[in-house]
Every structure is written in C-alpha cells, then in structure tokens.
Amino acid sequence: MAALSPLGRKLAAWTSLSPGELAALDDLHTATRTVASNRDLITEGYKYDAVFVLLDGVAIRYRVLHDGRRQILNVVLPGDFVGFPACFFETALYSITAITAAAVAAIPFTRLFGSFENTPRLAATIFWLFSCEAAMYAERLINVGRRSALERVAHFLLELLTRLRVIGLAEEFSFRMPLTQEQIGDILGLTGVHVSRMLRRLRDDALIAVEGQQIAVRDLKALSALADFDRTYLTHFRMSDALFPARPGPRLDLD
Amino acid sequence: MAALSPLGRKLAAWTSLSPGELAALDDLHTATRTVASNRDLITEGYKYDAVFVLLDGVAIRYRVLHDGRRQILNVVLPGDFVGFPACFFETALYSITAITAAAVAAIPFTRLFGSFENTPRLAATIFWLFSCEAAMYAERLINVGRRSALERVAHFLLELLTRLRVIGLAEEFSFRMPLTQEQIGDILGLTGVHVSRMLRRLRDDALIAVEGQQIAVRDLKALSALADFDRTYLTHFRMSDALFPARPGPRLDLD
DNA sequence: CGGTACATTGAAGGGGCTCAATCCACGTGG
DNA sequence: CCACGTGGATTGAGCCCCTTCAATGTACCG
C-alpha cells in the first residue's frame, strides 16, 4: 500500500472507509498537473468537465466586486476539492488561484459518476466530502456575520490549525501561515491593517506566538473559548454511517 | 403528467432534463410530512438517515452562538433541500426551523444512492442541486463580508425575488416577504433596527415600494447596480451539460 | 543600493450598534 | 365596545469598532 494522499488522510480521520476503499478513491484521478504560484486553477467564466483534487500547495477561491473589493470564499488545502461548486455550472462561478506552487489531480465527471454504479459507498463518501465544503462555507458565514474581529481571527487560526493537522501539515500547536494578513482580511471581511492589530492583541494576551510565518497557539483553551470553537471543527465533521446502505441501517422514522 | 412540484419547476428552469427525468426525481420521495410554524425540521445534534425536500412553506437554517447571537445561514424555499449539509454528519450541524406551516418529503439515503446505479443523469442532477446550495452560501458570504448594509439589503431582496420567481411564487417585480426585519438582519449580519433604516432609504430613493409584507421593486436596474447583482443569480446557475456523460462530451484537456 | 511586498502603528472619521421611546396591527378577554 | 398585551416596525441620540489614510520599518531580491 502506497503512502496515503492528503485526501486519504482526511478520509481516514473522519470516515470508516476501508484501506481498499481509500485506494479506490485515489484511483479516480487521471492526469495530474502542476501549477506555479499566482496562476489560476479555475477561471471564472470558463467551462469545465472535471473537478480536481489539490495534492500539494495552497489555493484560494474568491470573487472580486466591480470596485475591487475582494472576498475570499475558502482556502483550499491539500486533500480538498478544487472546483466545487464552481465547475458544476454552465460557466465557472469563481476563480481559484494557487498562492503557492501547487499540484492537482483531475477527476472527470464521466469517471466520477461512472464510479457510482459499482461502488455506492464511494458516492456517499463524495457527497459527504462536498457536504464538508458546504459546511465550511457555513462556518465562515457565521464567523463573518456574527463575530467580532478578534473572535474572527482567533477562529480562523484554530480552523487552519485543525485542518492542517488532519492532513499532517501542522504540529500539535503550531503551523506555517500560508497567507498574508491582507488575504486573511479578505477571508474574514476585514482590512489587512485590522488583522495586524488583532494578531498583535492575541500576542499581547499570550494566546498565540508569532515568528515570521510560523504561528503557535500558546493557550488553546482560552483561544477556543474566545472563538467559540469547540462545537464545530473538532468532532462534528465525522461522516454519518447512515450514508452507507450496505450496513443494516436504522429505519426511517417519520413523526 | 401531474403538475410540477417546486423542485420540478426549479429543474425545468435551470437544466435540460426531460419530463420523464423530472418525474423520476419526484419519485424519490417516500413519506411526506407537515410541520407547524416554529417547529424544527432538523434539530442540531440529532442523527438522520434521509434528506428532505421542502414542498411548501419557508424555513431557516441557523446557528446560535453561546451568547445568543444568531446567524441564519440560509432561507429554505419550496424546492430546496432541507438537510444539506447538516444531515450528512454523525450528528446534524445545524437546526432548520419552519417559519410558516410547511410540508416536506423525505428522500432516504438508501433510496438516494440506490437511484444512482440506474440513472447517472439523476446523480449528476443531485450533485448540481447541492452545488447550488453551496453557491448560495458563497454568495451570502460575499454579501456579508464585503458589502455595505444598504448593498446587502438590496442584494438580498433581489436574491429572494429571483428565487421565488423561479418556483412561481412571485410576480415579475414583487413578492411577499416571509421574514421579519430582525430575521433579515440575522441573515445579513446586521441588526433588525439597521435593516429598517436601509429599507427606509431604498424606499425614499424610490428603488422599492413596501406595503405591509408586500415588496415591490420599482427600479430594477438601479437596484441591481447598487447590489452588483447581475452576474450571480440570473444566468450563471444553469447546470453544465458536461455533467451528463450520456452525451458525447468534449474531451478533458490538460495542457 | 534601490525597489517591491508585507507588517506595524498612529490619528481621524464614519458606519452600524445599543439603548430607548413611540407607533401600529392584531388578537384576546373583560 | 374598549382595555390590554404582544410582536413587529420606526425613528432618534450617542457611542464604539473598524476603516481610511498615512508614515515607518523590515525582509528579500534584482
């Protein structure tokens, strides 16, 4: 068995797929492609007949308004899908740009849907993966809509730490921040200037430590409390086993 | 052929499914259930083995933070899925509450994934429908993260008008607002008080007219320009025909 | 050495919030 | 019929969080 891909590691952490099933998922890839930093993986307005899985690097999905304001919708990490939901429409709804050198693997739609006939558990898994993407949007919406700037930054740091740890790209309490402060601002609906101030405050309060791009969480408990972080990313993203029709599932109960 | 369900109307507007395929999708429903106003359709923390389709009424998906702040993630209209992404996790991530009397139809996971074996076009369609849900989150995130209060309210009114028209529940320029101003605030990351002020301003500027719950758009062009609305909901949600492997699709091109 | 990109910090202004009073529509029971 | 309560909408006054504008510092790189 080869070493697990980032996607495989993610699935191993949050699902009960067998090693064979994990391998089947990695088999969906056809060609892989490398992309330089600052190049588009998906370009708004174009048409696609595949989704992609990010194997390596970091990308951002974003939209710019007519006057230049930018909202970053999501940070794409290794193991995440590139092109959901953008690729499913007549023309892609958003651009996705690599912010480091990156590598992606293509999964053509034909192959994706074809695989469902043989392996329904795979279909369920892909649905769940897409649910995760949608749930991350929802979490971000809560963050931006109803939290203060300090809470947003704290929450974002914890989200990134958690996601990077799952795919083996972070230590227990520290990670390398792949984004500039202005990009963090565009994620959180803030200005880069204010992100700087909030990071400063988190440092002054000894909740985090910053050394260059390296960020270390110094007081996980206090930071989680500040960000109201407990309920979301840590335990609740596990895939429901009700998605697997193979097992004798509980009956549907209506009223 | 029976009259189309709200879901059927939505699909007819944005996809190229045949009448037979539309009927097959409606066939996925098993039991239907009616729910009184202010009752949960999905309760956070519980486990489910089905998704639901809203047949009638209006519901909201939301999360409350520990101190009572609430963010409404989405407004669920007839034809929308209830339970994506909440139901795909070990325990539901969000609550979904009916804000009017409502009716839902259940689609058990077993039935959903089972249908993929026979009809791959159905699988593609469901993927696309979920993409729409995710895209609406993304649009809302842009709205909340990077637009002023006035722009947010304008955008939301146009979004609602568009969505209601697709399912035949709005006139060309007017509709009945199913939400209170405080609920609108919880969607847009504002206070109800401020929503009132912004509606007042839109009225003073003759962009909209309000009579009780009835809202009429008086100057579509100006309102769309204010909200930067053109590119999103109107044309771009069409399903890509690349999702249909039946047709001889274009080849995947990787450099 | 100069140029670029990013981070940091200060001062001032404004957009949205908080608190509060008032109004209105509606339902309920005396 | 009116008194009363309730939920929602409206409007005002004051404040604070975040933005804007700007200057400075710093690392990196041609």
Coordinates of C-alpha atoms (C1' of nucleotides) in Angstrom, one line a residue:
Chain A
M1 CA 0.0 0.0 0.0
A2 CA 1.4 3.3 -1.0
A3 CA 1.5 6.3 1.4
L4 CA -1.9 7.9 1.7
S5 CA -2.6 11.1 -0.2
P6 CA -3.8 14.1 1.7
L7 CA -7.3 13.2 0.7
G8 CA -6.7 9.7 2.0
R9 CA -5.5 11.1 5.3
K10 CA -8.6 13.3 5.6
L11 CA -10.9 10.4 4.9
A12 CA -9.1 8.1 7.3
A13 CA -9.6 10.7 10.1
W14 CA -13.3 11.3 9.6
T15 CA -14.8 8.2 8.0
S16 CA -14.7 4.5 8.4
L17 CA -13.7 3.6 4.9
S18 CA -11.5 0.5 4.5
P19 CA -8.0 0.8 3.0
G20 CA -9.2 -0.7 -0.2
E21 CA -11.9 1.9 -0.5
L22 CA -9.5 4.7 0.2
A23 CA -7.3 3.3 -2.6
A24 CA -10.4 3.2 -5.0
L25 CA -10.9 6.9 -4.3
D26 CA -7.4 7.8 -5.2
D27 CA -7.8 5.7 -8.4
L28 CA -10.4 8.2 -9.7
H29 CA -7.6 10.6 -10.6
T30 CA -6.5 10.7 -14.2
A31 CA -3.8 13.2 -15.1
T32 CA -2.1 15.3 -12.6
R33 CA -0.9 18.8 -13.3
T34 CA 1.5 21.3 -11.5
V35 CA 0.8 25.0 -11.4
A36 CA 3.0 27.9 -10.5
S37 CA 2.2 30.3 -7.7
N38 CA -0.3 33.0 -8.6
R39 CA -1.8 31.1 -11.5
D40 CA -5.4 30.2 -11.9
L41 CA -6.5 26.6 -11.3
I42 CA -10.1 27.5 -12.3
T43 CA -11.0 30.7 -14.1
E44 CA -14.4 32.4 -13.6
G45 CA -16.5 32.2 -16.8
Y46 CA -14.9 29.2 -18.3
K47 CA -16.4 25.7 -18.7
Y48 CA -15.1 22.6 -17.2
D49 CA -15.8 18.9 -17.4
A50 CA -13.9 17.7 -14.4
V51 CA -13.3 18.5 -10.7
F52 CA -9.8 18.5 -9.3
V53 CA -8.3 17.4 -6.0
L54 CA -5.5 19.5 -4.6
L55 CA -2.5 17.2 -4.0
D56 CA 0.0 19.8 -2.9
G57 CA 0.2 23.6 -2.2
V58 CA -2.4 26.1 -1.2
A59 CA -5.1 27.9 -3.3
I60 CA -7.8 30.4 -2.7
R61 CA -11.3 30.7 -4.1
Y62 CA -12.5 34.2 -4.4
R63 CA -14.7 36.8 -6.1
V64 CA -13.9 40.4 -6.8
L65 CA -16.6 43.0 -6.9
H66 CA -16.7 45.6 -9.6
D67 CA -15.0 48.2 -7.5
G68 CA -12.1 46.0 -6.4
R69 CA -13.3 44.7 -3.1
R70 CA -12.4 41.1 -2.8
Q71 CA -14.0 38.3 -0.8
I72 CA -12.0 35.1 -0.4
L73 CA -14.5 32.3 -0.1
N74 CA -12.3 29.5 1.0
V75 CA -8.7 28.4 1.5
V76 CA -8.1 25.2 -0.5
L77 CA -5.6 22.9 1.3
P78 CA -4.2 19.5 0.1
G79 CA -7.0 16.9 0.0
D80 CA -9.7 19.5 -0.7
F81 CA -11.7 19.6 -3.9
V82 CA -10.9 22.4 -6.4
G83 CA -13.9 23.2 -8.4
F84 CA -16.9 22.5 -6.1
P85 CA -19.2 24.2 -6.6
A86 CA -17.8 26.3 -9.4
C87 CA -17.3 23.6 -12.0
F88 CA -20.9 22.3 -12.0
F89 CA -22.4 25.3 -13.7
E90 CA -22.5 26.3 -17.3
T91 CA -19.6 28.6 -16.7
A92 CA -17.5 28.5 -13.6
L93 CA -18.8 30.9 -10.9
Y94 CA -15.5 31.7 -9.2
S95 CA -11.8 31.8 -9.9
I96 CA -9.4 29.6 -7.9
T97 CA -5.8 30.7 -7.8
A98 CA -2.8 28.9 -6.4
I99 CA -0.9 31.0 -3.9
T100 CA 2.0 28.6 -3.7
A101 CA 3.3 26.2 -6.3
A102 CA 0.6 23.5 -6.4
A103 CA -0.3 20.1 -7.9
V104 CA -3.8 18.9 -8.7
A105 CA -5.3 15.7 -10.0
A106 CA -8.3 15.7 -12.3
I107 CA -11.4 13.7 -11.8
P108 CA -13.5 13.9 -15.0
F109 CA -17.3 14.0 -14.4
T110 CA -17.7 10.9 -16.6
R111 CA -15.4 9.0 -14.3
L112 CA -16.9 10.4 -11.2
F113 CA -20.4 9.5 -12.0
G114 CA -19.4 6.2 -13.6
S115 CA -17.8 5.1 -10.4
F116 CA -21.1 5.3 -8.6
E117 CA -22.6 2.3 -10.3
N118 CA -20.1 -0.1 -8.9
T119 CA -19.4 1.4 -5.5
P120 CA -22.3 3.2 -3.8
R121 CA -20.2 3.7 -0.7
L122 CA -17.9 5.9 -2.9
A123 CA -20.8 8.0 -4.0
A124 CA -21.8 8.5 -0.4
T125 CA -18.3 9.5 0.5
I126 CA -18.1 12.1 -2.3
F127 CA -21.4 13.5 -1.1
W128 CA -20.0 13.8 2.4
L129 CA -16.9 15.5 1.1
F130 CA -19.0 18.0 -0.7
S131 CA -21.0 18.5 2.5
C132 CA -17.8 19.3 4.3
E133 CA -17.0 22.0 1.7
A134 CA -20.5 23.5 2.2
A135 CA -20.3 23.2 5.9
M136 CA -17.0 25.2 5.8
Y137 CA -18.8 28.0 3.9
A138 CA -21.4 27.9 6.6
E139 CA -18.9 28.2 9.4
R140 CA -17.2 31.0 7.7
L141 CA -20.5 32.8 7.2
I142 CA -21.2 32.5 11.0
N143 CA -17.7 33.8 11.6
V144 CA -18.0 36.9 9.3
G145 CA -21.7 37.6 10.1
R146 CA -21.8 37.4 13.8
R147 CA -18.3 37.6 15.4
S148 CA -16.1 40.5 16.3
A149 CA -12.8 41.0 14.5
L150 CA -10.8 39.5 17.4
E151 CA -13.1 36.4 17.5
R152 CA -12.9 36.0 13.7
V153 CA -9.1 36.0 13.7
A154 CA -9.0 33.6 16.6
H155 CA -11.5 31.3 15.0
F156 CA -9.7 31.3 11.7
L157 CA -6.3 30.4 13.3
L158 CA -8.0 27.5 15.0
E159 CA -9.7 26.4 11.9
L160 CA -6.5 26.4 9.9
L161 CA -4.6 24.6 12.6
T162 CA -7.2 21.9 12.7
R163 CA -7.4 21.4 9.0
L164 CA -3.7 21.3 8.6
R165 CA -3.2 18.8 11.4
V166 CA -5.7 16.4 9.8
I167 CA -3.6 16.2 6.7
G168 CA -0.4 16.1 8.6
L169 CA 0.9 19.5 7.7
A170 CA 0.9 21.1 11.2
E171 CA 2.4 20.3 14.6
E172 CA 0.1 19.9 17.6
F173 CA 0.0 23.6 18.4
S174 CA 1.8 25.4 15.5
F175 CA 1.8 25.8 11.8
R176 CA 3.1 27.9 8.9
M177 CA 0.6 30.5 7.9
P178 CA 0.4 30.4 4.1
L179 CA -1.5 33.7 3.7
T180 CA -0.6 37.4 4.0
Q181 CA -2.5 39.5 6.5
E182 CA -4.4 41.2 3.7
Q183 CA -5.5 37.8 2.4
I184 CA -6.7 36.9 5.9
G185 CA -8.6 40.1 5.9
D186 CA -10.3 39.3 2.6
I187 CA -11.3 35.9 4.1
L188 CA -12.7 37.4 7.3
G189 CA -14.3 40.6 5.9
L190 CA -11.7 42.8 7.5
T191 CA -8.9 45.0 6.4
G192 CA -5.3 43.8 6.5
V193 CA -4.5 46.6 8.8
H194 CA -7.0 45.5 11.4
V195 CA -5.9 41.9 11.1
S196 CA -2.5 43.0 12.1
R197 CA -3.9 44.8 15.1
M198 CA -5.9 41.8 16.2
L199 CA -2.9 39.4 15.9
R200 CA -1.0 41.9 17.9
R201 CA -3.6 41.7 20.7
L202 CA -3.7 37.9 20.6
R203 CA 0.1 38.0 21.1
D204 CA 0.0 40.6 23.8
D205 CA -2.5 38.5 25.7
A206 CA -0.2 35.5 25.3
L207 CA -2.8 33.4 23.4
I208 CA -0.5 32.9 20.4
A209 CA 3.1 33.4 19.4
V210 CA 4.3 34.6 16.0
E211 CA 7.7 34.1 14.5
G212 CA 7.8 35.1 10.9
Q213 CA 5.2 32.9 9.2
Q214 CA 5.2 30.4 12.0
I215 CA 2.2 30.6 14.3
A216 CA 2.0 28.8 17.6
V217 CA -1.1 28.5 19.8
R218 CA 0.1 29.2 23.3
D219 CA -3.2 28.9 25.2
L220 CA -5.6 26.6 23.3
K221 CA -8.3 26.7 25.9
A222 CA -8.5 30.5 26.1
L223 CA -8.3 30.8 22.4
S224 CA -11.1 28.3 21.8
A225 CA -13.3 30.0 24.4
L226 CA -12.7 33.3 22.8
A227 CA -13.6 32.0 19.3
D228 CA -16.5 29.7 20.5
F229 CA -14.7 27.0 18.6
D230 CA -15.5 23.7 20.3
R231 CA -18.6 22.5 18.6
T232 CA -17.6 22.9 15.0
Y233 CA -14.5 21.5 13.5
L234 CA -13.2 19.2 16.2
T235 CA -15.7 16.4 16.4
H236 CA -18.8 17.2 14.3
F237 CA -17.4 16.7 10.8
R238 CA -17.4 12.9 11.1
M239 CA -19.3 11.2 8.3
S240 CA -22.6 9.7 9.3
D241 CA -22.7 5.9 8.9
A242 CA -26.3 6.2 7.9
L243 CA -24.8 7.2 4.5
F244 CA -23.7 3.6 3.9
P245 CA -26.6 1.5 2.7
A246 CA -24.5 -1.7 2.9
R247 CA -24.9 -1.9 6.6
P248 CA -28.3 -2.7 8.0
G249 CA -29.2 0.9 8.8
P250 CA -31.8 2.1 11.3
R251 CA -35.3 2.6 9.9
L252 CA -36.5 5.9 8.7
D253 CA -38.8 7.4 11.3
L254 CA -41.3 10.0 10.4
D255 CA -43.2 11.5 13.2
Chain B
M1 CA -48.4 14.3 -16.2
A2 CA -49.2 15.9 -12.9
A3 CA -48.4 19.5 -12.2
L4 CA -44.7 20.1 -11.5
S5 CA -43.5 20.2 -7.9
P6 CA -41.5 23.3 -6.8
L7 CA -38.4 21.2 -7.3
G8 CA -39.5 20.3 -10.8
R9 CA -40.1 23.9 -11.7
K10 CA -36.6 24.8 -10.5
L11 CA -35.0 22.0 -12.5
A12 CA -37.1 22.9 -15.6
A13 CA -35.8 26.4 -15.4
W14 CA -32.1 25.7 -15.0
T15 CA -31.4 22.2 -16.5
S16 CA -32.3 20.4 -19.7
L17 CA -33.9 17.3 -18.0
S18 CA -36.7 15.6 -19.9
P19 CA -40.2 15.5 -18.4
G20 CA -39.6 11.8 -17.7
E21 CA -36.4 12.5 -15.7
L22 CA -38.2 15.2 -13.8
A23 CA -40.8 12.7 -12.8
A24 CA -38.1 10.2 -11.8
L25 CA -36.7 12.8 -9.4
D26 CA -40.1 13.4 -7.8
D27 CA -40.4 9.6 -7.4
L28 CA -37.5 9.6 -4.9
H29 CA -39.8 11.0 -2.3
T30 CA -41.2 8.5 0.2
A31 CA -43.4 9.8 3.0
T32 CA -44.4 13.5 3.2
R33 CA -44.8 15.3 6.5
T34 CA -46.4 18.6 7.5
V35 CA -44.9 20.8 10.2
A36 CA -46.4 23.7 12.1
S37 CA -44.8 27.1 12.1
N38 CA -41.9 27.5 14.5
R39 CA -41.1 23.8 14.7
D40 CA -37.8 22.2 13.8
L41 CA -37.5 20.2 10.6
I42 CA -33.9 19.2 11.6
T43 CA -32.5 19.6 15.1
E44 CA -28.9 20.2 15.7
G45 CA -27.2 17.2 17.4
Y46 CA -29.6 14.6 16.2
K47 CA -28.8 11.9 13.6
Y48 CA -30.7 11.4 10.3
D49 CA -30.8 8.9 7.6
A50 CA -32.6 10.9 4.9
V51 CA -32.6 14.3 3.4
F52 CA -35.8 16.2 2.8
V53 CA -37.2 18.4 0.1
L54 CA -39.3 21.3 1.1
L55 CA -42.7 21.1 -0.8
D56 CA -44.4 24.1 0.8
G57 CA -43.7 26.9 3.3
V58 CA -40.5 28.6 4.3
A59 CA -37.8 27.5 6.7
I60 CA -34.5 28.9 8.0
R61 CA -31.2 27.1 8.8
Y62 CA -29.3 28.8 11.6
R63 CA -26.8 28.6 14.4
V64 CA -26.9 30.4 17.7
L65 CA -23.6 31.3 19.5
H66 CA -23.2 30.8 23.2
D67 CA -24.2 34.4 24.0
G68 CA -27.3 34.4 21.9
R69 CA -26.1 36.0 18.7
R70 CA -27.7 34.2 15.8
Q71 CA -26.6 33.7 12.2
I72 CA -29.2 32.5 9.7
L73 CA -27.3 30.5 7.1
N74 CA -30.0 30.2 4.5
V75 CA -33.6 30.7 3.7
V76 CA -35.1 27.4 2.6
L77 CA -37.8 27.8 -0.1
P78 CA -40.1 25.2 -1.7
G79 CA -37.9 23.0 -4.0
D80 CA -34.8 23.4 -1.8
F81 CA -33.2 20.6 0.1
V82 CA -33.6 20.5 3.8
G83 CA -30.7 18.8 5.5
F84 CA -27.8 19.5 3.2
P85 CA -25.2 19.6 4.5
A86 CA -26.4 19.1 8.1
C87 CA -27.7 15.5 7.7
F88 CA -24.6 14.0 6.3
F89 CA -22.7 14.2 9.5
E90 CA -22.7 11.9 12.5
T91 CA -24.9 14.5 14.2
A92 CA -26.7 17.3 12.4
L93 CA -24.6 20.5 12.4
Y94 CA -27.5 23.0 12.3
S95 CA -31.1 23.3 13.2
I96 CA -33.7 24.0 10.5
T97 CA -36.9 25.6 11.6
A98 CA -40.1 26.2 9.7
I99 CA -41.2 29.8 9.9
T100 CA -44.5 29.1 8.3
A101 CA -46.6 26.0 8.1
A102 CA -44.5 23.7 5.9
A103 CA -44.6 20.3 4.1
V104 CA -41.5 18.2 3.4
A105 CA -40.9 15.0 1.5
A106 CA -38.2 12.5 2.7
I107 CA -35.6 11.0 0.5
P108 CA -33.8 8.3 2.5
F109 CA -30.1 7.9 1.8
T110 CA -30.6 4.3 0.7
R111 CA -33.0 5.4 -2.0
L112 CA -30.9 8.4 -3.0
F113 CA -27.7 6.4 -3.6
G114 CA -29.6 3.4 -4.9
S115 CA -31.0 5.5 -7.7
F116 CA -27.6 6.4 -9.0
E117 CA -27.0 2.9 -10.3
N118 CA -29.8 3.1 -12.8
T119 CA -29.8 6.7 -13.7
P120 CA -26.4 8.5 -13.7
R121 CA -28.1 11.7 -15.0
L122 CA -30.0 11.8 -11.8
A123 CA -26.8 11.6 -9.8
A124 CA -25.4 14.5 -11.8
T125 CA -28.5 16.5 -11.2
I126 CA -28.4 16.0 -7.4
F127 CA -24.8 17.0 -7.4
W128 CA -25.7 20.1 -9.2
L129 CA -28.5 20.9 -6.8
F130 CA -26.1 20.6 -3.9
S131 CA -23.7 22.8 -5.8
C132 CA -26.5 25.4 -5.9
E133 CA -26.9 25.2 -2.2
A134 CA -23.2 25.7 -1.7
A135 CA -23.1 28.5 -4.2
M136 CA -25.8 30.3 -2.3
Y137 CA -23.7 30.1 0.8
A138 CA -20.8 31.6 -1.2
E139 CA -23.0 34.4 -2.5
R140 CA -24.2 35.2 1.0
L141 CA -20.6 35.2 2.3
I142 CA -19.6 37.8 -0.3
N143 CA -22.7 39.7 0.7
V144 CA -21.9 39.7 4.4
G145 CA -18.1 40.0 4.1
R146 CA -17.7 42.8 1.5
R147 CA -20.9 44.8 1.0
S148 CA -22.3 47.7 3.0
A149 CA -25.6 47.4 4.8
L150 CA -27.5 49.1 2.0
E151 CA -26.0 46.9 -0.6
R152 CA -26.7 43.8 1.4
V153 CA -30.3 44.5 1.8
A154 CA -30.7 45.4 -1.9
H155 CA -28.9 42.2 -2.8
F156 CA -31.0 40.1 -0.5
L157 CA -34.2 41.4 -1.9
L158 CA -33.1 40.7 -5.4
E159 CA -32.0 37.2 -4.5
L160 CA -35.3 36.4 -2.9
L161 CA -37.3 37.8 -5.8
T162 CA -35.3 35.7 -8.2
R163 CA -35.6 32.5 -6.3
L164 CA -39.3 33.0 -5.7
R165 CA -40.0 33.7 -9.3
V166 CA -38.2 30.5 -10.4
I167 CA -40.6 28.5 -8.4
G168 CA -43.6 30.6 -9.4
L169 CA -44.2 32.2 -6.0
A170 CA -43.5 35.8 -7.1
E171 CA -44.8 38.3 -9.6
E172 CA -42.4 39.8 -12.1
F173 CA -41.4 42.7 -9.7
S174 CA -43.0 41.9 -6.4
F175 CA -43.3 39.3 -3.7
R176 CA -44.4 38.7 -0.2
M177 CA -41.6 38.9 2.3
P178 CA -41.8 35.9 4.6
L179 CA -39.3 37.2 7.1
T180 CA -39.3 39.8 9.9
Q181 CA -36.7 42.6 9.7
E182 CA -34.9 41.0 12.6
Q183 CA -34.6 37.7 10.7
I184 CA -33.3 39.6 7.7
G185 CA -30.7 41.1 10.0
D186 CA -29.7 37.7 11.2
I187 CA -29.2 36.6 7.6
L188 CA -27.1 39.7 6.6
G189 CA -25.1 40.1 9.8
L190 CA -27.0 43.3 10.7
T191 CA -29.4 44.4 13.5
G192 CA -33.1 44.5 12.7
V193 CA -33.0 48.2 13.5
H194 CA -30.5 48.9 10.9
V195 CA -32.4 46.8 8.3
S196 CA -35.4 49.0 8.9
R197 CA -33.3 52.1 8.2
M198 CA -31.9 50.6 5.0
L199 CA -35.3 49.6 3.7
R200 CA -36.4 53.1 4.5
R201 CA -33.6 54.5 2.4
L202 CA -34.4 52.2 -0.5
R203 CA -38.0 53.4 -0.3
D204 CA -37.0 57.1 -0.1
D205 CA -34.8 56.6 -3.2
A206 CA -37.8 55.1 -5.0
L207 CA -36.0 51.8 -5.6
I208 CA -38.6 49.7 -3.9
A209 CA -42.1 50.1 -2.5
V210 CA -43.3 48.4 0.7
E211 CA -46.9 47.7 1.6
G212 CA -47.2 45.5 4.7
Q213 CA -45.3 42.3 3.8
Q214 CA -45.6 43.0 0.1
I215 CA -42.3 44.2 -1.5
A216 CA -42.2 45.7 -5.0
V217 CA -39.1 46.5 -6.9
R218 CA -39.7 49.9 -8.5
D219 CA -36.3 50.4 -10.3
L220 CA -34.8 47.0 -11.1
K221 CA -31.8 48.5 -13.0
A222 CA -30.8 50.9 -10.2
L223 CA -31.3 48.3 -7.5
S224 CA -29.2 45.7 -9.4
A225 CA -26.5 48.2 -10.0
L226 CA -26.4 49.1 -6.3
A227 CA -26.2 45.5 -5.3
D228 CA -23.8 44.4 -8.0
F229 CA -26.3 41.7 -8.7
D230 CA -26.1 40.9 -12.4
R231 CA -23.5 38.2 -12.6
T232 CA -24.7 35.9 -9.9
Y233 CA -28.3 34.6 -9.7
L234 CA -29.7 35.4 -13.1
T235 CA -27.9 33.3 -15.6
H236 CA -25.0 31.6 -14.0
F237 CA -26.7 29.0 -12.1
R238 CA -27.5 26.9 -15.2
M239 CA -26.4 23.4 -14.9
S240 CA -23.4 22.5 -17.1
D241 CA -24.2 19.9 -19.7
A242 CA -20.7 18.5 -19.2
L243 CA -22.3 16.7 -16.2
F244 CA -24.1 14.4 -18.5
P245 CA -21.9 11.5 -19.6
A246 CA -24.6 10.2 -21.9
R247 CA -23.9 12.8 -24.5
P248 CA -20.6 12.7 -26.3
G249 CA -18.9 15.3 -24.2
P250 CA -15.8 17.4 -25.0
R251 CA -12.5 15.8 -24.1
L252 CA -10.8 16.7 -20.9
D253 CA -7.9 19.0 -21.8
L254 CA -4.9 19.1 -19.5
D255 CA -2.3 21.3 -21.1
Chain C
dC1 C1' 21.7 50.2 -3.5
dG2 C1' 17.1 51.0 -4.8
dG3 C1' 12.6 48.5 -5.5
dT4 C1' 8.8 45.8 -4.0
dA5 C1' 5.9 43.4 -0.9
dC6 C1' 4.4 42.9 3.6
dA7 C1' 3.9 44.3 8.5
dT8 C1' 3.2 47.7 12.0
dT9 C1' 1.5 51.7 14.3
dG10 C1' -0.9 56.3 14.8
dA11 C1' -4.7 59.7 14.1
dA12 C1' -9.2 60.7 12.5
dG13 C1' -13.7 59.7 10.6
dG14 C1' -17.8 57.1 9.8
dG15 C1' -21.0 53.2 9.5
dG16 C1' -23.5 50.2 12.1
dC17 C1' -24.7 49.1 17.0
dT18 C1' -27.0 50.0 21.5
dC19 C1' -30.5 51.8 24.1
dA20 C1' -34.8 53.7 24.2
dA21 C1' -39.3 55.7 23.0
dT22 C1' -43.2 55.5 20.0
dC23 C1' -46.4 53.6 16.9
dC24 C1' -49.2 50.3 14.7
dA25 C1' -51.7 45.9 13.7
dC26 C1' -53.6 42.2 15.7
dG27 C1' -55.7 39.1 18.9
dT28 C1' -58.0 38.2 23.4
dG29 C1' -60.9 38.6 27.1
dG30 C1' -63.4 41.7 30.2
Chain D
dC1 C1' -67.0 48.1 22.8
dC2 C1' -62.8 49.0 24.9
dA3 C1' -58.6 47.7 27.7
dC4 C1' -54.7 45.3 27.4
dG5 C1' -50.8 42.6 25.8
dT6 C1' -47.8 41.3 22.2
dG7 C1' -44.8 41.2 18.2
dG8 C1' -43.0 43.9 14.9
dA9 C1' -41.6 48.5 12.6
dT10 C1' -39.9 53.1 13.0
dT11 C1' -37.0 56.8 14.5
dG12 C1' -33.7 59.4 17.4
dA13 C1' -29.2 60.1 20.2
dG14 C1' -24.8 58.6 21.4
dC15 C1' -21.0 55.5 21.2
dC16 C1' -17.6 52.3 19.6
dC17 C1' -15.5 49.2 16.4
dC18 C1' -13.5 49.1 12.3
dT19 C1' -11.9 51.7 8.2
dT20 C1' -9.2 55.0 5.9
dC21 C1' -5.1 57.4 5.2
dA22 C1' -0.5 57.8 6.2
dA23 C1' 4.2 57.1 7.8
dT24 C1' 7.7 54.0 9.1
dG25 C1' 10.1 49.6 9.4
dT26 C1' 11.8 45.3 7.5
dA27 C1' 12.9 41.4 4.7
dC28 C1' 14.0 40.0 0.3
dC29 C1' 15.8 40.4 -4.4
dG30 C1' 17.1 42.4 -8.7

